[in-house]
XYZ file of C-alpha atoms in Angstrom:
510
model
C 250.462 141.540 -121.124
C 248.359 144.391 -120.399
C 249.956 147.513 -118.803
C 247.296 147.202 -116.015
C 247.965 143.882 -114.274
C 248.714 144.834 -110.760
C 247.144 142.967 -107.704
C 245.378 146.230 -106.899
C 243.075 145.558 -109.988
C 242.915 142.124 -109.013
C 241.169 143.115 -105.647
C 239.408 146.021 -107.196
C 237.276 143.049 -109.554
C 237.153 141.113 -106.642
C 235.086 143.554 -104.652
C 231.922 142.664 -103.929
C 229.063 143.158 -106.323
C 227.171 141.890 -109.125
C 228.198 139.270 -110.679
C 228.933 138.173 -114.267
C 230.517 135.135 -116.816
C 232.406 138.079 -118.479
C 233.585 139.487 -115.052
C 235.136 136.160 -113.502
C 236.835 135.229 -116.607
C 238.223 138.482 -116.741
C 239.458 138.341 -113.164
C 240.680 134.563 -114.322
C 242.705 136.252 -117.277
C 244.360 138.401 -115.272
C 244.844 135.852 -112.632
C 246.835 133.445 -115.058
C 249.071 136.337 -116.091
C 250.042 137.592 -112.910
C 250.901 134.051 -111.902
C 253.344 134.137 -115.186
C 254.796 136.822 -113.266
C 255.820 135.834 -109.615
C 257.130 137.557 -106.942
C 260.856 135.702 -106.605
C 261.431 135.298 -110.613
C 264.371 136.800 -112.201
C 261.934 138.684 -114.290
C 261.403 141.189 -111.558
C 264.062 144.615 -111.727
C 262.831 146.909 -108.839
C 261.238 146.979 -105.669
C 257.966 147.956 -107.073
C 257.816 145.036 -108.876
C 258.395 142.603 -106.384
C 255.743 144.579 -104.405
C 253.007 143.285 -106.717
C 251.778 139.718 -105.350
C 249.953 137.357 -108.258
C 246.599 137.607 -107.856
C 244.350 134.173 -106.188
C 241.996 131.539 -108.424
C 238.588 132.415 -108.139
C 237.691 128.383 -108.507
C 236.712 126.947 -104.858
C 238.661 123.360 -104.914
C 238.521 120.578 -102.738
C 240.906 120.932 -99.569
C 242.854 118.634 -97.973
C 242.702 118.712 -94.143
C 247.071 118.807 -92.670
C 248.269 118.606 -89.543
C 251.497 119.377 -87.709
C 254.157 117.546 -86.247
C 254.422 118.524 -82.369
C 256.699 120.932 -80.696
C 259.546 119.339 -79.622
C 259.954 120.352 -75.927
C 257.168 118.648 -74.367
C 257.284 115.072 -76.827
C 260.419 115.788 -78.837
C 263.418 117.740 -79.194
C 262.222 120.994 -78.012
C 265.168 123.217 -76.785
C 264.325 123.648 -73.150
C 264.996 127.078 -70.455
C 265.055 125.060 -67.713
C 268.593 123.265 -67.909
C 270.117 125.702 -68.957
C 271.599 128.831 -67.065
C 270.289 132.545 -68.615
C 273.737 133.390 -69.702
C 273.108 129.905 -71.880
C 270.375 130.884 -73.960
C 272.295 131.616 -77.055
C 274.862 128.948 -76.839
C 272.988 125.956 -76.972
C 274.233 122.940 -78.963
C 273.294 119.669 -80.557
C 274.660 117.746 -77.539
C 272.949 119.494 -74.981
C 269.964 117.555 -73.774
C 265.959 118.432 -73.161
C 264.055 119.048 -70.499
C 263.392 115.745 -68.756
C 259.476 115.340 -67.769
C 257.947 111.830 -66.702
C 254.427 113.183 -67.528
C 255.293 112.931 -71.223
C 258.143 110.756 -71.080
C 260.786 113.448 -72.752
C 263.683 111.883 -74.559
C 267.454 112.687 -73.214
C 269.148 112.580 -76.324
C 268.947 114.744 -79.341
C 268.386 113.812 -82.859
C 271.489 114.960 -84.723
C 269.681 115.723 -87.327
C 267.725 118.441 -85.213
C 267.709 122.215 -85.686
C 271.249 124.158 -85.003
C 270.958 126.368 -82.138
C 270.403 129.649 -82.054
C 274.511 130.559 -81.864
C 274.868 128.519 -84.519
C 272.158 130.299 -86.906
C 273.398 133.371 -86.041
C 276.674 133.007 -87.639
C 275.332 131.517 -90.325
C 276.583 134.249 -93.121
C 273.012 136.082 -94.981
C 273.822 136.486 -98.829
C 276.541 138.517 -99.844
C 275.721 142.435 -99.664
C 272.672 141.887 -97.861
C 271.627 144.526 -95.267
C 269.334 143.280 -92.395
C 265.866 145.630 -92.570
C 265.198 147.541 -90.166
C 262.464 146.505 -87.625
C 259.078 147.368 -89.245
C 255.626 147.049 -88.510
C 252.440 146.077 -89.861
C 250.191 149.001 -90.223
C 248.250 150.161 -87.141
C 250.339 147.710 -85.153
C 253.174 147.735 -82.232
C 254.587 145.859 -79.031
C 254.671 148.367 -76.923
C 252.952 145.662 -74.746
C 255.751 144.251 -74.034
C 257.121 144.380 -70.803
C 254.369 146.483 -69.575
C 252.846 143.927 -67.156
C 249.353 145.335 -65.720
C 249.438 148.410 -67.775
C 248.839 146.370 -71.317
C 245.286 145.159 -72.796
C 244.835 141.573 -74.147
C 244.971 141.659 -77.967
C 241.685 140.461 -79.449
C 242.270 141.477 -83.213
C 245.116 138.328 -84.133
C 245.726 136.874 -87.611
C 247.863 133.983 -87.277
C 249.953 132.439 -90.712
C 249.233 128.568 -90.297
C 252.433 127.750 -91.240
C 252.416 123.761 -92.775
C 254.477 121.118 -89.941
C 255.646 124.043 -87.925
C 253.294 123.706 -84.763
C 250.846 125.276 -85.739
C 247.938 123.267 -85.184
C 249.128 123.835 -81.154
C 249.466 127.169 -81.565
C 245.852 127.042 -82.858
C 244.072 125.485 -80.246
C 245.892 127.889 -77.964
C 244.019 130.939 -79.599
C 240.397 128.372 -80.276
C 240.627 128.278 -76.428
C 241.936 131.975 -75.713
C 239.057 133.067 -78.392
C 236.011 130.452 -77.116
C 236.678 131.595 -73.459
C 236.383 135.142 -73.973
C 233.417 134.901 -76.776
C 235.572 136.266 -79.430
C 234.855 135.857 -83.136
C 236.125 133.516 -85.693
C 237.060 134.328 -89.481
C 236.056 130.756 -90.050
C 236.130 129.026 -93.932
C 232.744 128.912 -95.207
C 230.557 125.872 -95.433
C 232.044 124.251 -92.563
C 235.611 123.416 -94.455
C 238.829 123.609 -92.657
C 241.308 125.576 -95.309
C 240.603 129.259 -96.574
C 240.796 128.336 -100.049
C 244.178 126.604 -99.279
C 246.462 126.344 -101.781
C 245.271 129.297 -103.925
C 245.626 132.533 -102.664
C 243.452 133.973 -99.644
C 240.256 135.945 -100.696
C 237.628 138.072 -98.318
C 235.464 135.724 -100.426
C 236.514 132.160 -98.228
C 235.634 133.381 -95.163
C 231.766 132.398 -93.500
C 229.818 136.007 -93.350
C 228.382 136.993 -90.428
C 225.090 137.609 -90.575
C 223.735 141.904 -91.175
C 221.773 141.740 -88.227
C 225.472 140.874 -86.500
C 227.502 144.244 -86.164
C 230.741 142.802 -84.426
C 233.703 142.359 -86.445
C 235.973 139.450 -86.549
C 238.334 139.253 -83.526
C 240.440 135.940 -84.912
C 241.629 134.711 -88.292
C 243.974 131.274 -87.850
C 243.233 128.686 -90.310
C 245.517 127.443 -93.028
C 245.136 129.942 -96.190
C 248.218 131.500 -98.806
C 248.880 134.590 -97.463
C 247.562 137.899 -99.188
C 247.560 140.868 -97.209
C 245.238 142.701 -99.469
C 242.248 140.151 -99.311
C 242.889 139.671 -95.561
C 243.001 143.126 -94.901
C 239.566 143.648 -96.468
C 238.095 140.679 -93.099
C 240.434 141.732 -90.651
C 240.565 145.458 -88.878
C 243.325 148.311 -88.862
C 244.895 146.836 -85.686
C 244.845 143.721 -85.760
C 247.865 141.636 -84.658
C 249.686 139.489 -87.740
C 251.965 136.511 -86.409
C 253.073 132.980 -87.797
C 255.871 130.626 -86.693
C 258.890 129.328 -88.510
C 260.495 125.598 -88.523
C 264.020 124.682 -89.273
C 263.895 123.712 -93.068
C 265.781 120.457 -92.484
C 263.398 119.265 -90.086
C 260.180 120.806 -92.157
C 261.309 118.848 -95.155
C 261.915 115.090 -93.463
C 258.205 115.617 -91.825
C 256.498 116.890 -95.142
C 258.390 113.430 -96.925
C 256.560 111.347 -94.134
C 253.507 113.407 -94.289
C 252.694 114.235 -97.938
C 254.337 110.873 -99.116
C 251.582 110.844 -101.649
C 252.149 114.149 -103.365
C 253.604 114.049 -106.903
C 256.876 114.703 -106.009
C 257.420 112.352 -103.117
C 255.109 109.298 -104.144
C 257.721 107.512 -106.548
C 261.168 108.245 -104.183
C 262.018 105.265 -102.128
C 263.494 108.179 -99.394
C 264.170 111.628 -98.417
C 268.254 110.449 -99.868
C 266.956 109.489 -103.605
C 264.688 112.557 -103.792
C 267.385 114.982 -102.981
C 269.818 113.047 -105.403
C 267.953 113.411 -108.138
C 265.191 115.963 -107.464
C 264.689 116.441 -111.770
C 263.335 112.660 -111.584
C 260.516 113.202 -109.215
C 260.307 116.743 -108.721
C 257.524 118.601 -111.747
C 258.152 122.817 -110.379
C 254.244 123.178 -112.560
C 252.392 120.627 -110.511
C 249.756 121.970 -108.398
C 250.757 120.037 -105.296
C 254.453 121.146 -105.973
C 255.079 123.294 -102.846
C 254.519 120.698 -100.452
C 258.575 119.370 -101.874
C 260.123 122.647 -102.000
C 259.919 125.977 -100.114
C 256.885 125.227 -98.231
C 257.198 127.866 -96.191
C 257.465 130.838 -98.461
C 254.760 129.198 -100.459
C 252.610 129.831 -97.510
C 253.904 133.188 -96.898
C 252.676 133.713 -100.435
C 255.885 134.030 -102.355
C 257.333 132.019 -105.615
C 258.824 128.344 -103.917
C 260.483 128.156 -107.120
C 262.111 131.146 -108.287
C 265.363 131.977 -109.170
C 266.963 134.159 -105.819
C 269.098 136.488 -106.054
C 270.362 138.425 -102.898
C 268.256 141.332 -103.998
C 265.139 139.574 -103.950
C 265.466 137.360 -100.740
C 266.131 141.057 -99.208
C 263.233 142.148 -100.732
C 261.343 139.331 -99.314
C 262.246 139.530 -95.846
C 261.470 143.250 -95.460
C 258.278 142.722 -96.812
C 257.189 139.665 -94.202
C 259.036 141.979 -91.141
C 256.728 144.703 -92.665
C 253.445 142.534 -92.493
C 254.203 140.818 -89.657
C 254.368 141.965 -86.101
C 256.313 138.864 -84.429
C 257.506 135.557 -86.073
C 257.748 132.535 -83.353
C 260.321 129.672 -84.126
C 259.045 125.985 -83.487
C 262.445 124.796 -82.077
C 261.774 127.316 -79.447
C 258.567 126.626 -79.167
C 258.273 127.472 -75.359
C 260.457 131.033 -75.409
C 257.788 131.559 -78.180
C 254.479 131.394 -76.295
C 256.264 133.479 -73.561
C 257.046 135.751 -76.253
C 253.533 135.345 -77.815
C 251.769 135.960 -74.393
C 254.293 138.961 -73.826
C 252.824 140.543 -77.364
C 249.023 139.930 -76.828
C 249.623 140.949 -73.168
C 247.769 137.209 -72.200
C 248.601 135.452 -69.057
C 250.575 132.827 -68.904
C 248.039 130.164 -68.759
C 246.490 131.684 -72.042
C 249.287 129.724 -73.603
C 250.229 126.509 -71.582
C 249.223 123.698 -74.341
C 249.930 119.560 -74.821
C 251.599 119.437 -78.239
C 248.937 118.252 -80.641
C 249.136 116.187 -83.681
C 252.936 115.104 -82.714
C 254.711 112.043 -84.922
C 255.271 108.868 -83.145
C 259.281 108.374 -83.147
C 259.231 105.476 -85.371
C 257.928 107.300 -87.920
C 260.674 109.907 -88.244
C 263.806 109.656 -90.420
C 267.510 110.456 -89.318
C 269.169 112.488 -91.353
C 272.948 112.578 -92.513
C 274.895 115.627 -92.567
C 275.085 115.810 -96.430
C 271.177 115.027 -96.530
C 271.115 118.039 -94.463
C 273.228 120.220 -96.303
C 271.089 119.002 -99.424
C 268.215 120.065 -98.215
C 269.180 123.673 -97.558
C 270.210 124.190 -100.933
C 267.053 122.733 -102.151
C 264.834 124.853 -99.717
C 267.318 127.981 -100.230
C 264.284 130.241 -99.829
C 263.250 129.083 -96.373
C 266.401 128.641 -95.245
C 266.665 132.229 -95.507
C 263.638 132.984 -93.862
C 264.609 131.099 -91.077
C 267.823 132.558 -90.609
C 267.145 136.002 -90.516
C 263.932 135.627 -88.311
C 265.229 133.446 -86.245
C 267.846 136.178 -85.089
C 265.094 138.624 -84.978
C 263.523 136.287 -82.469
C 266.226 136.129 -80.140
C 266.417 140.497 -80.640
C 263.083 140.374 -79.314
C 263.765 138.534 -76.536
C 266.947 139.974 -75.394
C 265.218 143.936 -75.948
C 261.789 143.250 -74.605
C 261.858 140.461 -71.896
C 265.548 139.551 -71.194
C 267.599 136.439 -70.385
C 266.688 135.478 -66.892
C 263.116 136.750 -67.115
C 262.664 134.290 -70.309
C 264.054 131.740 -67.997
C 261.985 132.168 -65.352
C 258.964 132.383 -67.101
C 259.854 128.838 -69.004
C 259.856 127.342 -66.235
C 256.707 128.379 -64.759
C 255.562 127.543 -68.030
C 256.395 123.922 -67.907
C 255.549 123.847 -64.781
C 251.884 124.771 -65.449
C 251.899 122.352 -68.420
C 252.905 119.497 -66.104
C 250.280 119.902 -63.599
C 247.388 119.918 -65.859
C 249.479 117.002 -67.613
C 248.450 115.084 -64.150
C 244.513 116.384 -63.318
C 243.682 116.200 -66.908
C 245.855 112.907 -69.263
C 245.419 109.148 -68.017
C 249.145 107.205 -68.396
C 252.096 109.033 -68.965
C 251.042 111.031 -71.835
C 250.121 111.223 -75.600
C 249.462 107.446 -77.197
C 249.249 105.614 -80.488
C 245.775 106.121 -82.560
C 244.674 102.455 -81.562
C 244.734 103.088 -77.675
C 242.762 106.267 -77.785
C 239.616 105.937 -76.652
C 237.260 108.632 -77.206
C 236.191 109.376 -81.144
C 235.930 112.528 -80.235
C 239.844 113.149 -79.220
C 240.833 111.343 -82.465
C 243.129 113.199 -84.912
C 243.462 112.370 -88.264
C 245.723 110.230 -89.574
C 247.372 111.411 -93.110
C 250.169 109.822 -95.538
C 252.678 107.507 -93.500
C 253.065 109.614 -90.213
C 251.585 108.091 -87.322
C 249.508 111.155 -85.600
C 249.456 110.540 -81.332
C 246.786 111.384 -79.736
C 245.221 111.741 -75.620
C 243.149 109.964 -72.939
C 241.765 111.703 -70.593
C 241.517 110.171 -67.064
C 237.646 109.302 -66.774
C 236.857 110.431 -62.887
C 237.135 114.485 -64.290
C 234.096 116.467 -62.773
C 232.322 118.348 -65.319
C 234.022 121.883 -65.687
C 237.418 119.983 -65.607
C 236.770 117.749 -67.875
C 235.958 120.175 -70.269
C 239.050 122.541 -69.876
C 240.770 119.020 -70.062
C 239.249 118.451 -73.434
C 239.752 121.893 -75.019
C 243.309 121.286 -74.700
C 243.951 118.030 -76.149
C 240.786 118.036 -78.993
C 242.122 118.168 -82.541
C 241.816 121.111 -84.764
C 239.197 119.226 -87.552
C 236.785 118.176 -84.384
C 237.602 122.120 -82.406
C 236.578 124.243 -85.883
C 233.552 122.020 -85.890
C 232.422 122.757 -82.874
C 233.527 126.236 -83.274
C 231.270 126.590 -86.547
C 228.407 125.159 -85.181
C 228.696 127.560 -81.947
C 229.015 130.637 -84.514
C 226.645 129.760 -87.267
C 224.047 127.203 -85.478
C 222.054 127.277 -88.688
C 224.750 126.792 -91.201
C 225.859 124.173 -89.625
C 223.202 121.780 -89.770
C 223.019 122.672 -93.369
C 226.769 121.807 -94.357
C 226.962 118.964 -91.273
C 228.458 116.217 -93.461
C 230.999 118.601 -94.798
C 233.343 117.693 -92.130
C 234.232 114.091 -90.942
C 235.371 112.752 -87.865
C 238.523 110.703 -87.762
C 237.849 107.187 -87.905
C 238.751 105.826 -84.297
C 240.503 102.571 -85.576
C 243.773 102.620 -87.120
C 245.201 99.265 -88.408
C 248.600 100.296 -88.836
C 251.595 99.632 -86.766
C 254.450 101.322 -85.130
């Protein structure tokens, strides 16, 4: 391998300018051998190395559109403030129940097969000899919003990490609204797709240009892409604000089985059981689609899902996401984490009230046993590391910046908020199956063998309600449209068949 494969030189060909055959399938040749190389493998002996991230494909490929199971605390098993005392937060448990709301028709029970509470993580032992980083920060970057109140300015510079069946597609409608209402800009895929380039590695190159005449710079990059800090650095400015949100492996795993039943790995298992069993039967680590059946989340965070871990390098790892990223939410918490979100951007509190979007219908999701669960930790090792170690981070946020009874407080007044616009804006008691919604428009697409719910809204809305109605509950395939034909009018009727509606019918049953 030649002495000179680093990702810098990557980036350096990469750089804008004329183009030539000999040039890309340089850039390609490099490519190939960095990717030989990856950041978790065994292969790697010091820090440096592991600081060296493979470099992306230069070939454009087809993406597929995802979407993300809802948070649980508004439709499913979302831990909830609001029965619980301040002095509670930490010591939640699998038995206690959620917050009870007739608007969405809340379950009481808990799935046992649910994420462990935050007491519970916590004493889950890190790998042996493993020192927690220190907090750091991406470059440019701070909270010193927090707690500020008044004194604070919105953030308007925000890269979110669409992590895959964490959320995130709520999270992103929250910052498509936050960005549409105050005319912000969009780092938006180009030609009207809805993946930056998705599963290869992010490049400046994915992103729709703005036109010379336009001097503003991006304000918002949020769609699904393979992280690389380099590339996004080169769309995004000095202070911008880098978050993503994190999902209890157990739970990530049984909704990617449901969700990407068709993937290589998961097509020929009868379940989530005989998978696990005998993972060597079904599982092929040099399939393209492999990530979607193992470490999804580091995969997304741009690391090797299947490398060998040692303690070093999972340390190594989780300095270098606390180093790029200024705040990572957790999906079982998914309401503490838009009051910690809106804390951060220094937002108000309506910035982030939400309807879950692109939730599961209940008979589509699988129980899992407590050796299924076990199994699927020490399949997903990687993430479950991730998740442990931010997910204490996130409650050392909470208790430095904002504190118990604050967080509780705010909750509250968060569901509360979500609730009333729950009754001006949805018709019935909530989300519904893809046959009973009505409007195309509201439709969200409906992938592998989840069932994807969906909103009515009630048809008496006057005009400007309607429309803040619709914002909240419109899917994120319809929302970029609309977004991309706002931004780049002209582009837009040129690539207007590039993205489809969801078909309003669905044949299949619950």
């Amino acid at each position: 391998m030649e002495k000179n494969v680093t990702s810098q030189n990557i980036v350096k060909l990469l750089t804008p300018g004329p183009s030539s055959a000999e040039k890309k399938k340089h850039v390609m040749k490099l490519s190939k051998e960095l990717n030989q190389i990856k950041l978790l493998d065994t292969s790697f002996g010091s820090e440096e190395e592991f600081g060296q991230k493979p470099s992306m494909k230069m070939k454009k490929s087809a993406t597929k559109i995802t979407v993300d199971d809802q948070p649980p605390g508004v439709n499913g098993p979302f831990q909830s403030l609001t029965k619980a005392s301040p002095s509670s937060i930490h010591s939640r448990n699998k038995s206690s129940s959620v917050t009870n709301s007739q608007t969405f028709n809340i379950p009481k029970g808990r799935n046992p097969s649910e994420a462990a509470s935050s007491a519970e993580i916590s004493r889950i032992p890190l790998p042996e000899k493993t020192v927690l980083p220190k907090v750091g920060r991406t470059t440019g970057a701070n909270i010193t919003n927090f707690s500020e109140g008044a004194k604070c300015k919105p953030r308007t510079h925000i890269v979110f990490l669409k992590v895959h069946k964490s959320a995130s597609s709520t999270v992103i409608n929250i910052l498509f609204r936050f960005g549409e209402t105050h005319n912000l800009t969009f780092a938006l895929p180009i030609n009207g797709l809805h993946q930056l380039n998705y599963p290869h590695y992010f490049t400046a190159a994915v992103v729709e240009p703005l036109s010379p005449s336009n001097d503003s710079q991006f304000n918002i990059m949020c769609h699904h892409m393979r992280f690389f800090k380099p590339e996004v650095a080169k769309v995004m400015p000095n202070m911008t604000f880098y978050f993503s949100i994190l999902r209890n492996p157990v739970q990530l795993m049984e909704s990617s089985f449901t969700y990407y039943k068709g993937t290589s790995a998961f097509s020929k298992a009868r379940d989530l059981e005989e998978f696990l069993n005998q993972p060597s039967q079904f599982y092929n680590a040099s399939a393209t689609d492999s990530h979607y059946a193992k470490n999804l989340m580091a995969f997304d965070f741009g690391y090797n899902h299947n490398g060998n871990f040692s303690a070093k390098h999972i340390q190594l790892m989780l300095q270098s996401i606390q180093a790029e990223f200024d705040l990572l939410l957790i999906l079982e918490y998914f309401d503490e984490s838009m009051v910690l979100l809106k804390e951060a951007l220094c937002w108000d509190l309506d910035d982030v009230t939400f309807f879950p979007l692109n939730s599961r219908h209940n008979n589509t999701k699988t129980r899992l046993s407590e050796s299924t669960t076990e199994k699927i930790k020490s399949w997903n090792k990687l993430d479950w590391e991730i998740y442990v170690h931010f997910n204490k981070t996130f409650w050392e946020k909470i208790d430095r910046h904002i504190g118990k009874e604050r967080m509780h407080n705010e909750v509250r007044m968060l569901q509360q908020k979500r609730e009333q616009l729950a009754k001006i804006c949805l018709q019935g008691s909530g989300s519904v199956v893809p046959q009973l919604i009505k409007d195309r428009a509201l439709a969200p697409l409906q992938y592998g063998k989840a069932v994807i719910m969906g909103y009515n809204l009630k048809p008496t809305l006057d005009k400007a309600t309607r429309q803040m109605c619709q914002r909240m509950v419109t899917p994120e395939l319809q929302y970029n449209r609309l977004l991309y034909r706002k931004q780049f009018p002209k582009k837009a009727l040129k690539h207007s068949n590039a993205a489809v509606l969801p078909k309003l019918s669905n044949r299949r049953t619950v």
